[in-house]
PDB file of C-alpha atoms in Angstrom:
ATOM      1  CA  MET A 173     -33.753  89.238 -23.222  1.00 33.00           C
ATOM      2  CA  ARG A 174     -32.782  92.327 -25.200  1.00 31.00           C
ATOM      3  CA  CYS A 175     -33.718  95.936 -24.496  1.00 33.00           C
ATOM      4  CA  VAL A 176     -35.049  98.302 -27.128  1.00 33.00           C
ATOM      5  CA  ILE A 177     -34.778 102.064 -26.686  1.00 32.00           C
ATOM      6  CA  ILE A 178     -38.170 103.623 -27.440  1.00 34.00           C
ATOM      7  CA  ARG A 179     -37.339 107.269 -26.794  1.00 36.00           C
ATOM      8  CA  LYS A 180     -34.784 109.010 -24.673  1.00 35.00           C
ATOM      9  CA  GLY A 181     -34.894 107.647 -21.138  1.00 37.00           C
ATOM     10  CA  GLU A 182     -37.534 104.980 -21.832  1.00 37.00           C
ATOM     11  CA  VAL A 183     -36.610 101.310 -22.162  1.00 36.00           C
ATOM     12  CA  GLN A 184     -38.916  98.482 -23.181  1.00 42.00           C
ATOM     13  CA  MET A 185     -38.059  94.824 -22.657  1.00 45.00           C
ATOM     14  CA  ALA A 186     -38.322  92.630 -25.718  1.00 50.00           C
ATOM     15  CA  ASP A 187     -40.970  89.900 -25.484  1.00 62.00           C
ATOM     16  CA  LYS A 188     -39.930  86.440 -24.347  1.00 79.00           C
ATOM     17  CA  ASN A 189     -41.716  83.137 -23.981  1.00 84.00           C
ATOM     18  CA  VAL A 190     -43.801  82.706 -20.856  1.00 87.00           C
ATOM     19  CA  PHE A 191     -43.958  79.031 -19.926  1.00 89.00           C
ATOM     20  CA  ILE A 192     -47.281  78.123 -18.365  1.00 89.00           C
ATOM     21  CA  THR A 193     -49.390  75.066 -17.606  1.00 86.00           C
ATOM     22  CA  VAL A 194     -52.954  74.652 -18.853  1.00 87.00           C
ATOM     23  CA  ASP A 195     -54.286  75.466 -15.343  1.00 86.00           C
ATOM     24  CA  GLY A 196     -52.051  78.522 -15.100  1.00 88.00           C
ATOM     25  CA  LEU A 197     -53.279  79.732 -18.481  1.00 92.00           C
ATOM     26  CA  LYS A 198     -56.904  79.452 -17.354  1.00 93.00           C
ATOM     27  CA  LYS A 199     -56.161  81.421 -14.167  1.00 92.00           C
ATOM     28  CA  LEU A 200     -54.462  84.233 -16.095  1.00 93.00           C
ATOM     29  CA  GLU A 201     -57.315  84.398 -18.611  1.00 96.00           C
ATOM     30  CA  GLU A 202     -59.877  84.535 -15.788  1.00 97.00           C
ATOM     31  CA  GLU A 203     -57.934  87.274 -13.992  1.00 96.00           C
ATOM     32  CA  LEU A 204     -57.666  89.316 -17.195  1.00 97.00           C
ATOM     33  CA  GLU A 205     -61.391  88.974 -17.864  1.00 97.00           C
ATOM     34  CA  THR A 206     -62.239  90.065 -14.303  1.00 97.00           C
ATOM     35  CA  LEU A 207     -59.926  93.067 -14.514  1.00 97.00           C
ATOM     36  CA  LYS A 208     -61.375  94.183 -17.843  1.00 97.00           C
ATOM     37  CA  THR A 209     -65.054  93.663 -17.051  1.00 96.00           C
ATOM     38  CA  VAL A 210     -65.478  94.094 -13.301  1.00 97.00           C
ATOM     39  CA  ARG A 211     -62.512  96.034 -11.898  1.00 97.00           C
ATOM     40  CA  ARG A 212     -62.430  98.640 -14.699  1.00 96.00           C
ATOM     41  CA  LYS A 213     -66.077  99.504 -14.004  1.00 96.00           C
ATOM     42  CA  GLU A 214     -65.450  99.697 -10.247  1.00 96.00           C
ATOM     43  CA  VAL A 215     -62.483 102.023 -10.681  1.00 95.00           C
ATOM     44  CA  ALA A 216     -64.340 104.190 -13.209  1.00 95.00           C
ATOM     45  CA  GLU A 217     -67.182 104.543 -10.709  1.00 95.00           C
ATOM     46  CA  ARG A 218     -64.726 105.561  -7.976  1.00 92.00           C
ATOM     47  CA  ILE A 219     -63.269 108.231 -10.283  1.00 91.00           C
ATOM     48  CA  LYS A 220     -66.763 109.461 -11.122  1.00 92.00           C
ATOM     49  CA  GLN A 221     -67.662 109.701  -7.424  1.00 89.00           C
ATOM     50  CA  ALA A 222     -64.396 111.482  -6.611  1.00 86.00           C
ATOM     51  CA  LEU A 223     -65.023 114.020  -9.389  1.00 86.00           C
ATOM     52  CA  ALA A 224     -68.391 114.785  -7.801  1.00 85.00           C
ATOM     53  CA  PHE A 225     -66.520 116.139  -4.765  1.00 78.00           C
ATOM     54  CA  GLY A 226     -65.411 119.091  -6.873  1.00 75.00           C
ATOM     55  CA  ASP A 227     -61.929 120.604  -7.210  1.00 73.00           C
ATOM     56  CA  ILE A 228     -59.579 117.783  -8.243  1.00 73.00           C
ATOM     57  CA  SER A 229     -56.430 119.728  -7.341  1.00 74.00           C
ATOM     58  CA  GLU A 230     -56.887 118.839  -3.643  1.00 76.00           C
ATOM     59  CA  ASN A 231     -59.015 115.735  -4.027  1.00 77.00           C
ATOM     60  CA  SER A 232     -57.237 112.736  -2.457  1.00 85.00           C
ATOM     61  CA  GLU A 233     -60.057 110.341  -3.400  1.00 87.00           C
ATOM     62  CA  TYR A 234     -59.589 111.301  -7.052  1.00 89.00           C
ATOM     63  CA  ASP A 235     -55.803 110.871  -6.822  1.00 89.00           C
ATOM     64  CA  GLU A 236     -56.178 107.437  -5.210  1.00 92.00           C
ATOM     65  CA  ALA A 237     -58.710 106.311  -7.816  1.00 92.00           C
ATOM     66  CA  LYS A 238     -56.482 107.495 -10.679  1.00 93.00           C
ATOM     67  CA  ASN A 239     -53.497 105.671  -9.148  1.00 95.00           C
ATOM     68  CA  GLU A 240     -55.600 102.535  -8.817  1.00 96.00           C
ATOM     69  CA  GLN A 241     -56.673 102.913 -12.447  1.00 96.00           C
ATOM     70  CA  ALA A 242     -53.033 103.198 -13.557  1.00 96.00           C
ATOM     71  CA  GLN A 243     -52.069 100.063 -11.604  1.00 97.00           C
ATOM     72  CA  LEU A 244     -55.060  98.195 -13.020  1.00 97.00           C
ATOM     73  CA  GLU A 245     -54.184  99.135 -16.605  1.00 97.00           C
ATOM     74  CA  GLU A 246     -50.553  98.190 -16.007  1.00 97.00           C
ATOM     75  CA  ARG A 247     -51.617  94.734 -14.768  1.00 96.00           C
ATOM     76  CA  ILE A 248     -53.934  94.293 -17.776  1.00 96.00           C
ATOM     77  CA  VAL A 249     -51.099  95.099 -20.192  1.00 96.00           C
ATOM     78  CA  LYS A 250     -48.772  92.725 -18.328  1.00 94.00           C
ATOM     79  CA  LEU A 251     -51.327  89.886 -18.473  1.00 94.00           C
ATOM     80  CA  GLU A 252     -52.040  90.512 -22.162  1.00 95.00           C
ATOM     81  CA  ASN A 253     -48.302  90.347 -22.913  1.00 93.00           C
ATOM     82  CA  MET A 254     -47.924  87.141 -20.896  1.00 91.00           C
ATOM     83  CA  LEU A 255     -50.841  85.532 -22.705  1.00 93.00           C
ATOM     84  CA  ARG A 256     -49.588  86.688 -26.108  1.00 93.00           C
ATOM     85  CA  ASN A 257     -46.194  85.087 -25.400  1.00 92.00           C
ATOM     86  CA  ALA A 258     -47.517  82.028 -23.544  1.00 91.00           C
ATOM     87  CA  LYS A 259     -45.998  78.679 -24.366  1.00 90.00           C
ATOM     88  CA  VAL A 260     -48.439  76.193 -22.876  1.00 91.00           C
ATOM     89  CA  ILE A 261     -46.859  73.121 -21.330  1.00 87.00           C
ATOM     90  CA  ASP A 262     -49.131  70.203 -22.141  1.00 82.00           C
ATOM     91  CA  ASP A 263     -49.133  67.156 -19.837  1.00 80.00           C
ATOM     92  CA  ASP A 264     -47.778  65.127 -22.762  1.00 80.00           C
ATOM     93  CA  ASP A 265     -44.710  67.420 -22.854  1.00 77.00           C
ATOM     94  CA  ILE A 266     -43.892  66.710 -19.201  1.00 83.00           C
ATOM     95  CA  LYS A 267     -41.324  63.967 -18.852  1.00 81.00           C
ATOM     96  CA  THR A 268     -40.976  61.697 -15.835  1.00 90.00           C
ATOM     97  CA  ASP A 269     -37.380  60.617 -16.442  1.00 93.00           C
ATOM     98  CA  VAL A 270     -35.923  64.125 -16.236  1.00 95.00           C
ATOM     99  CA  VAL A 271     -37.033  67.354 -14.532  1.00 95.00           C
ATOM    100  CA  THR A 272     -38.684  69.789 -16.959  1.00 92.00           C
ATOM    101  CA  ILE A 273     -41.160  72.636 -16.634  1.00 91.00           C
ATOM    102  CA  GLY A 274     -44.373  71.073 -15.350  1.00 91.00           C
ATOM    103  CA  SER A 275     -42.630  68.290 -13.411  1.00 94.00           C
ATOM    104  CA  LYS A 276     -43.563  67.517  -9.811  1.00 95.00           C
ATOM    105  CA  VAL A 277     -40.348  66.738  -8.011  1.00 97.00           C
ATOM    106  CA  LEU A 278     -40.063  65.041  -4.629  1.00 97.00           C
ATOM    107  CA  LEU A 279     -36.779  66.047  -3.040  1.00 97.00           C
ATOM    108  CA  LYS A 280     -34.884  65.209   0.095  1.00 97.00           C
ATOM    109  CA  ASP A 281     -33.118  68.139   1.752  1.00 96.00           C
ATOM    110  CA  LEU A 282     -29.854  66.438   2.723  1.00 95.00           C
ATOM    111  CA  GLU A 283     -28.989  68.939   5.467  1.00 93.00           C
ATOM    112  CA  TYR A 284     -32.308  68.790   7.337  1.00 95.00           C
ATOM    113  CA  ASP A 285     -33.309  65.253   6.276  1.00 95.00           C
ATOM    114  CA  GLU A 286     -36.735  66.523   5.136  1.00 96.00           C
ATOM    115  CA  GLU A 287     -38.788  65.720   2.056  1.00 97.00           C
ATOM    116  CA  ILE A 288     -40.120  68.608  -0.037  1.00 96.00           C
ATOM    117  CA  GLU A 289     -42.286  68.511  -3.158  1.00 97.00           C
ATOM    118  CA  TYR A 290     -42.118  71.229  -5.784  1.00 96.00           C
ATOM    119  CA  THR A 291     -43.800  71.698  -9.121  1.00 95.00           C
ATOM    120  CA  ILE A 292     -41.563  73.476 -11.623  1.00 94.00           C
ATOM    121  CA  VAL A 293     -43.583  76.161 -13.406  1.00 93.00           C
ATOM    122  CA  GLY A 294     -42.970  79.297 -15.437  1.00 91.00           C
ATOM    123  CA  VAL A 295     -42.516  82.646 -13.718  1.00 89.00           C
ATOM    124  CA  ALA A 296     -46.115  83.677 -14.447  1.00 88.00           C
ATOM    125  CA  GLU A 297     -47.615  81.043 -12.170  1.00 91.00           C
ATOM    126  CA  SER A 298     -44.965  80.520  -9.509  1.00 92.00           C
ATOM    127  CA  ASP A 299     -46.257  80.475  -5.948  1.00 92.00           C
ATOM    128  CA  PRO A 300     -43.804  79.101  -3.391  1.00 92.00           C
ATOM    129  CA  TYR A 301     -46.568  78.868  -0.762  1.00 94.00           C
ATOM    130  CA  GLU A 302     -48.329  76.334  -3.011  1.00 94.00           C
ATOM    131  CA  GLY A 303     -45.085  74.502  -3.806  1.00 95.00           C
ATOM    132  CA  LYS A 304     -44.888  75.973  -7.319  1.00 95.00           C
ATOM    133  CA  ILE A 305     -41.420  77.307  -8.031  1.00 95.00           C
ATOM    134  CA  SER A 306     -40.232  79.114 -11.111  1.00 94.00           C
ATOM    135  CA  ASN A 307     -37.925  77.509 -13.631  1.00 93.00           C
ATOM    136  CA  GLU A 308     -35.877  80.720 -13.292  1.00 93.00           C
ATOM    137  CA  SER A 309     -35.500  80.513  -9.491  1.00 93.00           C
ATOM    138  CA  PRO A 310     -32.208  79.168  -8.124  1.00 94.00           C
ATOM    139  CA  VAL A 311     -33.805  75.864  -7.069  1.00 94.00           C
ATOM    140  CA  GLY A 312     -35.836  75.519 -10.269  1.00 95.00           C
ATOM    141  CA  ARG A 313     -32.828  76.274 -12.466  1.00 95.00           C
ATOM    142  CA  ALA A 314     -30.675  73.750 -10.590  1.00 96.00           C
ATOM    143  CA  LEU A 315     -33.313  71.011 -10.817  1.00 96.00           C
ATOM    144  CA  LEU A 316     -33.980  71.305 -14.569  1.00 95.00           C
ATOM    145  CA  GLY A 317     -32.440  68.352 -16.380  1.00 95.00           C
ATOM    146  CA  SER A 318     -31.797  66.295 -13.243  1.00 96.00           C
ATOM    147  CA  LYS A 319     -32.917  62.680 -12.897  1.00 96.00           C
ATOM    148  CA  LYS A 320     -34.211  60.453 -10.116  1.00 97.00           C
ATOM    149  CA  GLY A 321     -31.352  59.718  -7.720  1.00 96.00           C
ATOM    150  CA  ASP A 322     -29.333  62.810  -8.682  1.00 97.00           C
ATOM    151  CA  THR A 323     -27.921  65.047  -5.973  1.00 96.00           C
ATOM    152  CA  VAL A 324     -28.400  68.682  -6.886  1.00 96.00           C
ATOM    153  CA  GLU A 325     -26.493  71.597  -5.370  1.00 95.00           C
ATOM    154  CA  VAL A 326     -28.297  74.924  -5.222  1.00 94.00           C
ATOM    155  CA  HIS A 327     -26.275  78.056  -4.597  1.00 90.00           C
ATOM    156  CA  VAL A 328     -28.227  80.529  -2.472  1.00 86.00           C
ATOM    157  CA  PRO A 329     -27.166  83.705  -0.652  1.00 87.00           C
ATOM    158  CA  ASP A 330     -26.604  81.738   2.587  1.00 87.00           C
ATOM    159  CA  GLY A 331     -24.415  79.110   0.922  1.00 91.00           C
ATOM    160  CA  THR A 332     -25.244  75.829  -0.773  1.00 93.00           C
ATOM    161  CA  ILE A 333     -28.250  73.540  -0.322  1.00 93.00           C
ATOM    162  CA  GLU A 334     -28.132  69.917  -1.428  1.00 96.00           C
ATOM    163  CA  PHE A 335     -31.197  67.994  -2.560  1.00 97.00           C
ATOM    164  CA  ARG A 336     -31.567  64.405  -3.717  1.00 97.00           C
ATOM    165  CA  VAL A 337     -34.225  63.837  -6.372  1.00 97.00           C
ATOM    166  CA  LEU A 338     -36.498  61.074  -5.036  1.00 97.00           C
ATOM    167  CA  SER A 339     -39.145  61.054  -7.767  1.00 97.00           C
ATOM    168  CA  ILE A 340     -40.374  62.949 -10.831  1.00 96.00           C
ATOM    169  CA  THR A 341     -44.060  62.893 -11.791  1.00 93.00           C
ATOM    170  CA  ARG A 342     -46.548  64.909 -13.846  1.00 87.00           C
TER     171      ARG A 342
END
């Protein structure tokens, strides 16, 4: 990714593809719609109520509402950028002979003799608690391109983890 200088001291990251599944795309679109239609109105109402308290120079409710508004608008811009740069991974694009974005991978942790299943997804929809890991994470990066039966070494801060690829599905 390249950086572009906008004005002195301000840096903007150049756009890059955001890999996402059809389900992930729907979730992002729903979140964006909720933020624009529901949350914006809620925050505007909070600002309006805080202004009714009078002097805004010492009005913590107003400050909190304005901060919330800034965070909300930042999230909206981030989602719009993700959606604009989304590269949707269709089920037909997901291979079962090699690990790609969208693959479900059943692994065996060779150190602990445990089976783990991960779905490789783009950064925008990664959620390790749901077994969805990013293609840019150390494990995701190491798994990409591997095949059933391969042993994959993942370098992590604590050392190296070895996994054997047991199966690859959609």
